[in-house]
């Protein structure tokens, strides 16, 4: 892969269309997103995956994939168990995902149902273009012999899932653009073989991606996330750690503060509540301090978490079993959608 990756950059490349959810006015048969399994959802998941899928009123069907296969590929084998899947389902339920007509799909069961189509798509997945996928470049540069093949080919599986469902949009953060470029390069090859698939559009939330407490992208791997199961005390401690002093090296005034990370969190959680120009004006006039803005952020996060928490009246165990049955039922529906589409494709004639 390293040898084949030395190709001319941009040669035969695909330019993916990127659009914010509020600007997404085109109707679509199906759009999807995926979430890997972990201890808890964090604000980055809410900003890039959950909030856009909840707000989308233009998609006939919306699918959220519980990515147990991708979780294994990313080296989190211990995270793939029913206890953690149940915990994820409970959090999604509390956020209102089930009320918005979103179909939940267990990835392993879905891929098993379309295994013939999976094999077919692998014959159209370009190896060299994998090296244009930025997360893979970074992982290979840091690798000390511990990477597994699954970590290298996860973009192929994303292309397979999009192709199998004839998906036209994927809810994600803009930093995943290189992955969607690869997905569209596979779809372009499949279309040259006669499949007639739509190009996948990257649909983002109100911010391109949410940054964590250290200014980098919020993620589990970066250990900088604010989780939806964090306590009030932990939330306040994490928000206080967000740097506001010279986050950008080109700040002209050494006394100036950069509140961009804080404002992005408020944009995601309290949509339309704050006038950020006025906040900056008040700060510059010393009517408020950076600590006051951090308190606003902490309060907003706690309000979101309170709304996304199950109250004491819920029997968590019985609700988890009900949600698990709903997951299996939804997965069967998604598999039927994929089989209905891929069954129309004469794979033996295309290969």
Tab-separated table of C-alpha atoms in Angstrom, residues 25-265:
chain	number	residue	atom	x	y	z
A	25	UNK	CA	-32.834	21.888	0.868
A	26	UNK	CA	-32.677	18.961	-1.570
A	27	UNK	CA	-34.905	15.967	-0.931
A	28	UNK	CA	-33.233	12.590	-0.603
A	29	UNK	CA	-34.356	8.966	-0.436
A	30	UNK	CA	-31.771	8.044	2.190
A	31	UNK	CA	-28.990	9.629	4.242
A	32	UNK	CA	-26.919	8.016	6.945
A	33	UNK	CA	-24.329	8.403	9.654
A	34	UNK	CA	-22.437	6.070	11.957
A	35	UNK	CA	-21.226	6.072	15.557
A	36	UNK	CA	-18.564	3.817	17.014
A	37	UNK	CA	-19.208	2.178	20.362
A	38	UNK	CA	-17.588	3.573	23.505
A	39	UNK	CA	-18.240	4.361	27.141
A	40	UNK	CA	-20.442	7.338	26.253
A	41	UNK	CA	-21.396	9.781	23.527
A	42	UNK	CA	-19.551	13.098	23.659
A	43	UNK	CA	-20.334	16.591	22.369
A	44	UNK	CA	-18.426	15.887	19.140
A	45	UNK	CA	-20.881	13.071	18.323
A	46	UNK	CA	-23.785	15.386	19.079
A	47	UNK	CA	-22.413	18.179	16.873
A	48	UNK	CA	-21.391	16.107	13.835
A	49	UNK	CA	-23.709	13.093	13.795
A	50	UNK	CA	-26.751	13.417	16.045
A	51	UNK	CA	-27.828	17.061	15.748
A	52	UNK	CA	-27.762	17.030	11.903
A	53	UNK	CA	-29.743	13.767	11.652
A	54	UNK	CA	-32.332	15.108	14.111
A	55	UNK	CA	-32.712	18.361	12.152
A	56	UNK	CA	-32.910	16.863	8.660
A	57	UNK	CA	-36.494	17.049	7.374
A	58	UNK	CA	-35.619	16.480	3.715
A	59	UNK	CA	-34.601	12.828	3.848
A	60	UNK	CA	-37.234	10.146	3.288
A	61	UNK	CA	-35.166	7.712	5.361
A	62	UNK	CA	-32.397	8.383	7.873
A	63	UNK	CA	-30.126	5.570	9.057
A	64	UNK	CA	-27.773	5.625	12.040
A	65	UNK	CA	-25.308	2.745	11.948
A	66	UNK	CA	-24.078	1.331	15.265
A	67	UNK	CA	-20.551	0.690	14.000
A	68	UNK	CA	-19.457	-2.382	15.946
A	69	UNK	CA	-17.265	-3.561	13.049
A	70	UNK	CA	-15.543	-0.173	12.720
A	71	UNK	CA	-15.059	-0.125	16.492
A	72	UNK	CA	-13.150	-3.398	16.276
A	73	UNK	CA	-11.131	-2.052	13.345
A	74	UNK	CA	-10.095	0.982	15.402
A	75	UNK	CA	-8.576	-1.234	18.068
A	76	UNK	CA	-11.382	-0.921	20.626
A	77	UNK	CA	-12.276	-4.613	20.791
A	78	UNK	CA	-13.188	-4.353	24.482
A	79	UNK	CA	-15.861	-1.787	23.662
A	80	UNK	CA	-17.891	-4.205	21.531
A	81	UNK	CA	-20.276	-5.802	24.018
A	82	UNK	CA	-23.995	-5.583	24.652
A	83	UNK	CA	-23.599	-3.584	27.850
A	84	UNK	CA	-21.982	-0.713	25.974
A	85	UNK	CA	-24.343	-1.052	23.012
A	86	UNK	CA	-27.295	-0.838	25.429
A	87	UNK	CA	-25.745	2.254	27.026
A	88	UNK	CA	-25.392	3.881	23.594
A	89	UNK	CA	-29.007	3.014	22.701
A	90	UNK	CA	-30.245	4.554	25.964
A	91	UNK	CA	-28.367	7.798	25.290
A	92	UNK	CA	-29.702	7.982	21.722
A	93	UNK	CA	-33.215	7.381	23.063
A	94	UNK	CA	-32.826	10.179	25.611
A	95	UNK	CA	-31.664	12.543	22.840
A	96	UNK	CA	-34.893	11.841	20.922
A	97	UNK	CA	-33.407	9.892	18.012
A	98	UNK	CA	-36.242	7.335	18.103
A	99	UNK	CA	-38.869	10.071	17.816
A	100	UNK	CA	-37.350	11.491	14.617
A	101	UNK	CA	-37.918	8.423	12.439
A	102	UNK	CA	-34.258	7.395	12.452
A	103	UNK	CA	-33.568	3.730	11.680
A	104	UNK	CA	-30.821	2.215	13.839
A	105	UNK	CA	-28.710	-0.490	12.225
A	106	UNK	CA	-26.185	-2.909	13.738
A	107	UNK	CA	-23.271	-2.862	11.314
A	108	UNK	CA	-22.104	-6.478	11.692
A	109	UNK	CA	-25.557	-7.883	10.959
A	110	UNK	CA	-25.969	-5.525	8.000
A	111	UNK	CA	-22.637	-6.484	6.401
A	112	UNK	CA	-23.411	-10.148	6.927
A	113	UNK	CA	-26.690	-9.741	5.041
A	114	UNK	CA	-24.962	-8.162	2.015
A	115	UNK	CA	-21.786	-10.282	2.048
A	116	UNK	CA	-21.936	-10.994	-1.696
A	117	UNK	CA	-22.176	-7.270	-2.439
A	118	UNK	CA	-19.276	-6.628	-0.039
A	119	UNK	CA	-17.034	-8.956	-2.048
A	120	UNK	CA	-18.184	-7.333	-5.271
A	121	UNK	CA	-17.372	-3.803	-4.052
A	122	UNK	CA	-13.879	-4.785	-2.928
A	123	UNK	CA	-13.048	-5.548	-6.559
A	124	UNK	CA	-13.729	-1.868	-7.380
A	125	UNK	CA	-11.942	-0.266	-4.400
A	126	UNK	CA	-8.692	1.485	-5.469
A	127	UNK	CA	-5.773	0.719	-3.178
A	128	UNK	CA	-3.581	3.687	-4.100
A	129	UNK	CA	-6.276	6.233	-3.286
A	130	UNK	CA	-6.377	4.966	0.299
A	131	UNK	CA	-3.225	7.008	0.818
A	132	UNK	CA	-5.240	10.183	0.153
A	133	UNK	CA	-7.287	9.457	3.287
A	134	UNK	CA	-5.771	11.751	5.896
A	135	UNK	CA	-6.444	9.598	9.012
A	136	UNK	CA	-4.642	6.695	7.344
A	137	UNK	CA	-1.633	8.845	6.476
A	138	UNK	CA	-1.352	9.987	10.080
A	139	UNK	CA	-1.824	6.471	11.471
A	140	UNK	CA	0.791	4.985	9.145
A	141	UNK	CA	3.275	7.733	10.016
A	142	UNK	CA	2.930	6.914	13.726
A	143	UNK	CA	2.665	3.140	13.348
A	144	UNK	CA	5.218	0.945	15.055
A	145	UNK	CA	3.976	-2.322	13.627
A	146	UNK	CA	0.741	-2.451	15.610
A	147	UNK	CA	-1.770	-1.554	12.880
A	148	UNK	CA	-4.126	-4.192	11.542
A	149	UNK	CA	-5.594	-4.458	8.058
A	150	UNK	CA	-9.036	-3.402	9.274
A	151	UNK	CA	-7.700	0.046	10.183
A	152	UNK	CA	-6.504	0.499	6.598
A	153	UNK	CA	-9.651	-0.611	4.802
A	154	UNK	CA	-12.376	1.004	6.903
A	155	UNK	CA	-12.993	3.641	4.150
A	156	UNK	CA	-13.826	0.749	1.808
A	157	UNK	CA	-16.520	-0.414	4.203
A	158	UNK	CA	-17.949	3.078	4.375
A	159	UNK	CA	-18.174	3.081	0.587
A	160	UNK	CA	-19.872	-0.329	0.672
A	161	UNK	CA	-22.501	0.850	3.157
A	162	UNK	CA	-23.244	3.973	1.117
A	163	UNK	CA	-23.424	1.994	-2.129
A	164	UNK	CA	-25.589	-0.800	-0.700
A	165	UNK	CA	-28.208	1.720	0.471
A	166	UNK	CA	-27.842	4.087	-2.519
A	167	UNK	CA	-27.109	6.798	0.030
A	168	UNK	CA	-26.908	10.406	-1.181
A	169	UNK	CA	-25.754	12.107	2.016
A	170	UNK	CA	-23.582	11.350	5.021
A	171	UNK	CA	-23.785	13.340	8.282
A	172	UNK	CA	-20.274	13.904	9.570
A	173	UNK	CA	-17.592	16.460	10.429
A	174	UNK	CA	-15.765	18.254	7.644
A	175	UNK	CA	-12.405	16.820	8.756
A	176	UNK	CA	-13.649	13.479	7.349
A	177	UNK	CA	-13.783	14.936	3.835
A	178	UNK	CA	-10.902	12.767	2.602
A	179	UNK	CA	-12.826	9.632	3.642
A	180	UNK	CA	-15.914	10.767	1.715
A	181	UNK	CA	-13.677	11.591	-1.268
A	182	UNK	CA	-12.570	7.955	-1.204
A	183	UNK	CA	-16.181	6.780	-0.893
A	184	UNK	CA	-17.090	8.801	-3.988
A	185	UNK	CA	-14.076	7.459	-5.899
A	186	UNK	CA	-15.369	3.908	-5.286
A	187	UNK	CA	-18.896	4.936	-6.270
A	188	UNK	CA	-17.529	6.519	-9.446
A	189	UNK	CA	-15.940	3.188	-10.396
A	190	UNK	CA	-19.132	1.298	-9.595
A	191	UNK	CA	-21.105	3.702	-11.773
A	192	UNK	CA	-18.678	3.158	-14.637
A	193	UNK	CA	-19.614	-0.515	-14.276
A	194	UNK	CA	-23.269	0.431	-14.686
A	195	UNK	CA	-24.709	0.766	-11.166
A	196	UNK	CA	-26.111	4.328	-11.260
A	197	UNK	CA	-25.389	5.358	-7.665
A	198	UNK	CA	-25.788	8.944	-6.384
A	199	UNK	CA	-22.717	10.894	-5.333
A	200	UNK	CA	-22.436	11.180	-1.546
A	201	UNK	CA	-22.675	14.702	-0.114
A	202	UNK	CA	-21.018	15.487	3.205
A	203	UNK	CA	-23.593	17.124	5.495
A	204	UNK	CA	-22.158	18.970	8.493
A	205	UNK	CA	-23.676	20.546	11.585
A	206	UNK	CA	-23.448	24.190	12.624
A	207	UNK	CA	-19.665	23.949	13.018
A	208	UNK	CA	-17.186	22.161	10.762
A	209	UNK	CA	-16.062	20.052	13.687
A	210	UNK	CA	-16.096	20.557	17.425
A	211	UNK	CA	-12.786	21.081	19.197
A	212	UNK	CA	-12.016	19.606	22.590
A	213	UNK	CA	-10.597	21.099	25.751
A	214	UNK	CA	-7.070	21.219	24.280
A	215	UNK	CA	-8.073	22.918	21.008
A	216	UNK	CA	-7.727	19.764	18.898
A	217	UNK	CA	-10.663	17.889	17.382
A	218	UNK	CA	-12.833	16.446	20.127
A	219	UNK	CA	-12.457	12.665	20.099
A	220	UNK	CA	-12.001	9.645	22.323
A	221	UNK	CA	-8.499	9.040	20.948
A	222	UNK	CA	-7.394	12.612	21.739
A	223	UNK	CA	-8.693	12.278	25.310
A	224	UNK	CA	-10.129	15.781	25.190
A	225	UNK	CA	-13.851	15.093	25.030
A	226	UNK	CA	-16.740	16.274	27.170
A	227	UNK	CA	-19.041	13.275	27.597
A	228	UNK	CA	-22.798	13.216	27.979
A	229	UNK	CA	-22.445	11.116	31.129
A	230	UNK	CA	-19.976	13.498	32.821
A	231	UNK	CA	-21.007	14.912	36.184
A	232	UNK	CA	-21.535	18.644	36.754
A	233	UNK	CA	-18.248	18.851	38.646
A	234	UNK	CA	-16.293	17.169	35.813
A	235	UNK	CA	-17.951	19.346	33.170
A	236	UNK	CA	-17.002	22.549	34.980
A	237	UNK	CA	-13.409	21.321	35.425
A	238	UNK	CA	-13.100	20.403	31.744
A	239	UNK	CA	-14.577	23.689	30.518
A	240	UNK	CA	-12.217	25.643	32.786
A	241	UNK	CA	-9.295	23.871	31.073
A	242	UNK	CA	-10.285	25.220	27.649
A	243	UNK	CA	-7.554	27.666	26.728
A	244	UNK	CA	-8.599	31.171	25.808
A	245	UNK	CA	-5.132	32.757	25.927
A	246	UNK	CA	-3.536	33.054	22.507
A	247	UNK	CA	-5.033	29.886	21.021
A	248	UNK	CA	-4.064	31.336	17.657
A	249	UNK	CA	-0.396	32.175	17.262
A	250	UNK	CA	-1.200	35.186	15.087
A	251	UNK	CA	-3.185	37.076	17.714
A	252	UNK	CA	-1.952	40.679	17.422
A	253	UNK	CA	-2.518	41.510	21.094
A	254	UNK	CA	-0.865	39.387	23.771
A	255	UNK	CA	-3.689	40.304	26.171
A	256	UNK	CA	-6.400	39.244	23.706
A	257	UNK	CA	-8.388	36.066	24.273
A	258	UNK	CA	-9.640	33.535	21.741
A	259	UNK	CA	-13.096	32.268	22.675
A	260	UNK	CA	-13.670	30.329	19.434
A	261	UNK	CA	-13.818	26.881	21.080
A	262	UNK	CA	-16.305	28.129	23.667
A	263	UNK	CA	-18.458	29.838	21.045
A	264	UNK	CA	-18.526	26.710	18.870
A	265	UNK	CA	-19.919	24.679	21.779
